[in-house]
Coordinates of C-alpha atoms and ligand atoms in Angstrom, one line a residue:
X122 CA 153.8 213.7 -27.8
X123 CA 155.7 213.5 -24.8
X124 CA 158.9 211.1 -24.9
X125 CA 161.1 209.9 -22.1
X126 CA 164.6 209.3 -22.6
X127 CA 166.9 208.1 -20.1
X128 CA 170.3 207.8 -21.8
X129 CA 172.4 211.1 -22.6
X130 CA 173.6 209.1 -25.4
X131 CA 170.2 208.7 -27.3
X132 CA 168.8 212.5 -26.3
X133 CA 171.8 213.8 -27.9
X134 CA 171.0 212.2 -30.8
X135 CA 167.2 213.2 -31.1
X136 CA 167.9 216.7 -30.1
X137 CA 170.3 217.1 -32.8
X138 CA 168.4 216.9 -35.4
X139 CA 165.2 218.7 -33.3
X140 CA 163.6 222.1 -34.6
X141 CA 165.2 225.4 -32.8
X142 CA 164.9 227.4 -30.8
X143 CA 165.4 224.5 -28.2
X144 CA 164.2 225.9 -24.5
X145 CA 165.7 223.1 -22.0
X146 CA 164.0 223.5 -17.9
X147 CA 166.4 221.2 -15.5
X148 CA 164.6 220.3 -13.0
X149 CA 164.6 217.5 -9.4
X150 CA 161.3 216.6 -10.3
X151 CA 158.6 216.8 -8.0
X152 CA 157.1 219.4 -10.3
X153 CA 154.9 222.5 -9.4
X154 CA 152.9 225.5 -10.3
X155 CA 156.3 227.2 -10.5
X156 CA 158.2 224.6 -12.7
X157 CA 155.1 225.1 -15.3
X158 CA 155.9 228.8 -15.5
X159 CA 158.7 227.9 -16.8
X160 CA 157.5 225.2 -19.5
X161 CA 154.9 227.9 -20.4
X162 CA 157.7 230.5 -21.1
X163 CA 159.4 228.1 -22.6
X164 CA 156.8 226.6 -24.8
X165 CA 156.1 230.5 -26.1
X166 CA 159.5 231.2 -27.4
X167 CA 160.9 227.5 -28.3
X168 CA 160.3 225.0 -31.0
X169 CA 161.5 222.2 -29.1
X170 CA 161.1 221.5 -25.3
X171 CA 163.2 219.4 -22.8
X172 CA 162.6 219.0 -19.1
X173 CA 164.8 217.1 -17.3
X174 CA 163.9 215.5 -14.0
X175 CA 167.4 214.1 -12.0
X176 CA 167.6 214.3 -8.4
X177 CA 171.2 215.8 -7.9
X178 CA 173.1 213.9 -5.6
X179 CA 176.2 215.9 -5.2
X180 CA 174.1 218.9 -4.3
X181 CA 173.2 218.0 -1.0
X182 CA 175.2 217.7 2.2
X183 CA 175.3 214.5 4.1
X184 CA 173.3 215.9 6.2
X185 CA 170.7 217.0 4.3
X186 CA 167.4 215.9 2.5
X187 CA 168.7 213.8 -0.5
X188 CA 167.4 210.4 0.5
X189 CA 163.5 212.3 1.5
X190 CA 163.5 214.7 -1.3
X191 CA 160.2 214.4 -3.0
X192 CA 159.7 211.8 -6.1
X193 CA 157.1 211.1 -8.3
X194 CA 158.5 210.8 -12.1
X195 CA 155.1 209.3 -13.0
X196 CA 153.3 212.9 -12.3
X197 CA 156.0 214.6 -13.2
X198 CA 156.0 213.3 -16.9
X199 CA 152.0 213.5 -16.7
X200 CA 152.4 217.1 -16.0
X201 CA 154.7 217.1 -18.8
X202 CA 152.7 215.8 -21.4
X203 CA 149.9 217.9 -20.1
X204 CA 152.3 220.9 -21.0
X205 CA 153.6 219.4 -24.3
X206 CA 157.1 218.9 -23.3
X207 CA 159.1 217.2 -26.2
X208 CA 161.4 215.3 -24.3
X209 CA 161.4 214.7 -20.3
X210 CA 165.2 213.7 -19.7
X211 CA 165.6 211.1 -17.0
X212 CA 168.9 209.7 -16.5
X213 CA 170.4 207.6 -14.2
X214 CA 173.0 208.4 -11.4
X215 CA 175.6 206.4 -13.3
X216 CA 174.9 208.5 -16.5
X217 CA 175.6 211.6 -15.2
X218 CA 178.5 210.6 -12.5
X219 CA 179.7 207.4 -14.8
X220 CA 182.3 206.8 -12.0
X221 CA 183.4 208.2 -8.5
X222 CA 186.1 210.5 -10.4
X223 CA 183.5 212.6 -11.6
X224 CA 181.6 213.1 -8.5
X225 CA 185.2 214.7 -7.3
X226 CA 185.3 217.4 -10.3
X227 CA 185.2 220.8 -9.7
X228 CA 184.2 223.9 -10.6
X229 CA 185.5 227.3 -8.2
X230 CA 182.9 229.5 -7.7
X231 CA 183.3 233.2 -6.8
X232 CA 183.4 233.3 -3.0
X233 CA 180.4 235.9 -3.3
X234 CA 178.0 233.6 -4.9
X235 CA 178.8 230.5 -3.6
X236 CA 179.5 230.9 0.1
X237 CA 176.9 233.3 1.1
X238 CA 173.5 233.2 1.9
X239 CA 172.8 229.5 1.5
X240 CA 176.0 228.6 0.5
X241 CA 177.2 229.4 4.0
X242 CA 175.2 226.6 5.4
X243 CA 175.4 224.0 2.0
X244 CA 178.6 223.6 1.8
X245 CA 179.3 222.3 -1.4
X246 CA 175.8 223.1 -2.8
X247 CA 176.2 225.6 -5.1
X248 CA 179.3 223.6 -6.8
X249 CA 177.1 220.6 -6.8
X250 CA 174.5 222.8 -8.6
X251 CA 177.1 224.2 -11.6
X252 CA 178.5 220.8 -12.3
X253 CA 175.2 219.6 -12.8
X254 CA 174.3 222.1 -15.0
X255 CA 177.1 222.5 -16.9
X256 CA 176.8 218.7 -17.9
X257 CA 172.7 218.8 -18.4
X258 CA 173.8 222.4 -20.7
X259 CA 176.3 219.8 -22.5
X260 CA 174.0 217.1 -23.2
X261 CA 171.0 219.4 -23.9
X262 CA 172.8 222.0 -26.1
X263 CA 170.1 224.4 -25.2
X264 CA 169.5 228.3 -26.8
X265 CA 167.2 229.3 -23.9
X266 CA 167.5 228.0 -20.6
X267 CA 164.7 228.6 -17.7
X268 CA 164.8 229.1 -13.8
X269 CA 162.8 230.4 -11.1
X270 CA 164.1 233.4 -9.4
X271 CA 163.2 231.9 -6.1
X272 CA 166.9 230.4 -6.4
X273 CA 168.0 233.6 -7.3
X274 CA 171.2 232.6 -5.8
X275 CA 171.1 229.6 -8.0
X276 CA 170.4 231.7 -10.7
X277 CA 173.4 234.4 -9.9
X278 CA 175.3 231.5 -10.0
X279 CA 173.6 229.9 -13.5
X280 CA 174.9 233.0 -15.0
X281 CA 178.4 233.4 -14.1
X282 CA 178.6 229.8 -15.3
X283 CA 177.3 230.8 -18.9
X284 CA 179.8 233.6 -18.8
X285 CA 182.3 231.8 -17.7
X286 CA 182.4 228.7 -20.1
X287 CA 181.3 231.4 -23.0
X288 CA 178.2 228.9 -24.0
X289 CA 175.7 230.1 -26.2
X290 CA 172.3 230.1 -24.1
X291 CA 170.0 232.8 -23.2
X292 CA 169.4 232.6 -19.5
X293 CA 166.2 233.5 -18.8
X294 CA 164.9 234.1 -15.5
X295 CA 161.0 233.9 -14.5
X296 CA 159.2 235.6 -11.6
X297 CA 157.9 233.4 -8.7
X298 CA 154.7 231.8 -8.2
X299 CA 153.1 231.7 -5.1
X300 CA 150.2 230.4 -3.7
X301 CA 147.4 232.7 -2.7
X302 CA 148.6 232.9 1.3
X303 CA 152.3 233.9 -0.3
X304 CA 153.8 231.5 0.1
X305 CA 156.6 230.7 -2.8
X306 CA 155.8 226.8 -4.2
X307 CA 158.2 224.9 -3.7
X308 CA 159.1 221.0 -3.7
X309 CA 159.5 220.7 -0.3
X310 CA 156.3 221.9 0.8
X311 CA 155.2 218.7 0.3
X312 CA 156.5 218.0 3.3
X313 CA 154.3 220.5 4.8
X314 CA 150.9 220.1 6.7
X315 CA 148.4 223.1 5.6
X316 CA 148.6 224.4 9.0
X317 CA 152.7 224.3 8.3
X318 CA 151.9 225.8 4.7
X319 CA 149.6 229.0 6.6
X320 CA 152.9 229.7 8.9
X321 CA 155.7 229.4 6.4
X322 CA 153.7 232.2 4.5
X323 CA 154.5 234.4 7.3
X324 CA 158.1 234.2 5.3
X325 CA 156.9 236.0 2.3
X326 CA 154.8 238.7 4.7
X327 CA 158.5 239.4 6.6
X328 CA 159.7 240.2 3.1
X329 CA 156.8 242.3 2.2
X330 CA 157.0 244.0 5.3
X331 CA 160.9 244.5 5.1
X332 CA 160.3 246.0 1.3
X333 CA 157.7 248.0 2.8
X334 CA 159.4 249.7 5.9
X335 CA 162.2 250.6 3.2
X336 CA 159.7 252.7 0.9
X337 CA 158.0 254.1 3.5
X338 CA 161.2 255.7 3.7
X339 CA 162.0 255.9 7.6
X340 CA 163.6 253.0 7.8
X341 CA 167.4 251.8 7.5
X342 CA 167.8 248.3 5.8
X343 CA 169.1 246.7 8.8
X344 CA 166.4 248.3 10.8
X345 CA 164.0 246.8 8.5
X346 CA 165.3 243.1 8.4
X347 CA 165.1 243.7 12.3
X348 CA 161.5 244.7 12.5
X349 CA 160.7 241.7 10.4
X350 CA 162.3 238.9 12.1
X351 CA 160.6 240.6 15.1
X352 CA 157.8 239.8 13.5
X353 CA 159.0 236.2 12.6
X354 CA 160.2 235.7 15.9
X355 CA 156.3 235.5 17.2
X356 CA 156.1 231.7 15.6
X357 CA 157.9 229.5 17.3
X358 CA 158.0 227.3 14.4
X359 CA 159.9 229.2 12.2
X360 CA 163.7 228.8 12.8
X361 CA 165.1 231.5 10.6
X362 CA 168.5 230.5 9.0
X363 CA 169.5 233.8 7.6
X364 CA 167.7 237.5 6.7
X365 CA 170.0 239.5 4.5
X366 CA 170.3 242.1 1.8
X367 CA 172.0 242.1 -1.2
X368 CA 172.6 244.2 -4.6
X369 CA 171.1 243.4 -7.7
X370 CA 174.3 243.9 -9.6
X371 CA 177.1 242.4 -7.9
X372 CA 175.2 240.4 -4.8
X373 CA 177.2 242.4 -2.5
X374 CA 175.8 243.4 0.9
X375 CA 173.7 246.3 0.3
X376 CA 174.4 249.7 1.7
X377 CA 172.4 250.6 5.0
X378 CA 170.8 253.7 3.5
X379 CA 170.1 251.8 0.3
X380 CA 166.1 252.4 -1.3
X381 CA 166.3 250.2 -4.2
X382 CA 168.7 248.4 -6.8
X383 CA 168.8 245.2 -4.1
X384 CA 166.9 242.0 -2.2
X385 CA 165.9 240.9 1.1
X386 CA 166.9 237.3 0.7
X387 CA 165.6 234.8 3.7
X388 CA 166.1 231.1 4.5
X389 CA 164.1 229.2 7.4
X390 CA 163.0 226.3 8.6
X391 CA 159.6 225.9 9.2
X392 CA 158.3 222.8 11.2
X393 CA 162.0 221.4 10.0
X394 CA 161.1 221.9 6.3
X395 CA 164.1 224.3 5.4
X396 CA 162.2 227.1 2.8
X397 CA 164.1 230.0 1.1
X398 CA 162.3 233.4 -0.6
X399 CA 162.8 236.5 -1.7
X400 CA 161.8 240.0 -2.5
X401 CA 163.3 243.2 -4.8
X402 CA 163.1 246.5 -3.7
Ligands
LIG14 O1 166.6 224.2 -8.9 C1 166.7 223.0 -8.9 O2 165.7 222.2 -9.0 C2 168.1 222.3 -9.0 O3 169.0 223.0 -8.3 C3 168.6 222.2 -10.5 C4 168.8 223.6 -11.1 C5 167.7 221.4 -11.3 C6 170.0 221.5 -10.5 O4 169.9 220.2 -10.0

């Protein structure tokens, strides 16, 4: 059985007396192929399993998709009972921002996770993203805590958070699912037609072909991000926002010569739907 709870209040007090392991998937809703990855790996190692669907306000710039982002908490709790979720956690804006103050809070960031890649164009995103999480990992109390390595930023950042506050959760990161042209799912491809869909997976072949040019071994890293957004540059639709490289363990900019050990990282807009992927090499 599937319950919904919509008060922090009254989750705290199921989950505390809930079976462990307790695997806990945060989520906007809008649920996918991806987002069930993650309630399957968390369904395999945990007794007890909590998704919870909020719509983050603070995490989006004023300029950005907040008030269009996708909603359907009707199928998103379907799909939840479908998976045998426990609990799907619901709450209100006022329960998790009870008053303006706690909108202002916040938490610094290391300058290398937070304002590059996509934090150089969401300001204020990935801070949005940790205080979110940190109060979700304070309600929910989770030992295992899932995410999608599409935001593998997000996840960079999910990590230094856990580090940071010392709390006691496993962080466990799961590969990305794609559809069979490539392209990564994503909430936001709802906005997109299927002809939109066919040319946004024309991001994931830039990454292949980056990862590619690099083993083939001829190729400088640079020299392969160029090639592909040559490539890219052939559909007009695709507006790309950033094509970069960086190391696995620190997320600095990887060295020119570099084979392996990093990621191409790439953020575009296609037909205004703003999409982000990645590959390891
Ligand atoms: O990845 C997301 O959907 C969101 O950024 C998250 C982690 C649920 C925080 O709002």
């Amino acid at each position: 059985m599937t319950t919904l709870i919509k008060s922090s209040n009254e989750i705290k007090k199921v989950l505390a007396v809930s079976e462990r392991p307790l695997g806990f998937i945060p989520t906007m809703g809008a649920l996918h192929a991806g987002h069930i990855s993650l309630i399957k790996a968390a369904r395999e190692e945990c007794k007890t399993v909590v998704v919870s669907n909020f719509v983050n306000p603070l995490q989006f710039g004023p300029d950005e998709d907040f008030k269009k982002y996708p909603r359907d908490p009707e199928k998103d709790y379907k799909i939840c009972q479908e998976q045998k979720v426990d609990y799907v956690f619901a709450p209100s804006e006022d329960e998790i921002y009870p008053d303006d103050q706690s909108k202002k809070n916040i938490i610094s960031l290391p300058l290398e996770l937070s304002e590059t890649l996509c934090g150089k164009s969401r300001i204020g995103h990935f801070e949005g993203v940790a205080i979110v999480i940190k109060k979700l990992f304070d309600i929910i109390k989770p030992d295992y805590a899932y995410f999608g390595e599409k935001d593998l930023q997000q996840l960079y950042i999910i990590r230094w958070l856990v580090k940071e506050y010392n709390l006691p959760i496993f962080v466990r990161a799961c590969p990305i699912v794609r559809e069979t042209s490539g392209l990564a799912f994503s909430s936001r491809n709802k906005h997109l037609s299927n002809e939109g869909k066919a040319v946004a997976s024309n991001l994931y072949k830039a990454l292949k072909a980056a990862r590619a040019n690099i083993k083939i071994g001829i190729f400088t890293v640079s020299k392969s991000m160029l090639e592909s957004l040559i490539y890219l540059s052939r559909f007009p639709e695709i507006k790309v926002e950033y094509f970069e490289a960086r190391n696995k363990v620190n997320f600095a900019k990887t060295d020119d010569n570099a084979k392996s050990g990093f990621y191409f990282f790439i953020a575009a807009k296609t037909n205004g739907v703003r999409l982000i992927d990645n590959i390891e090499v």
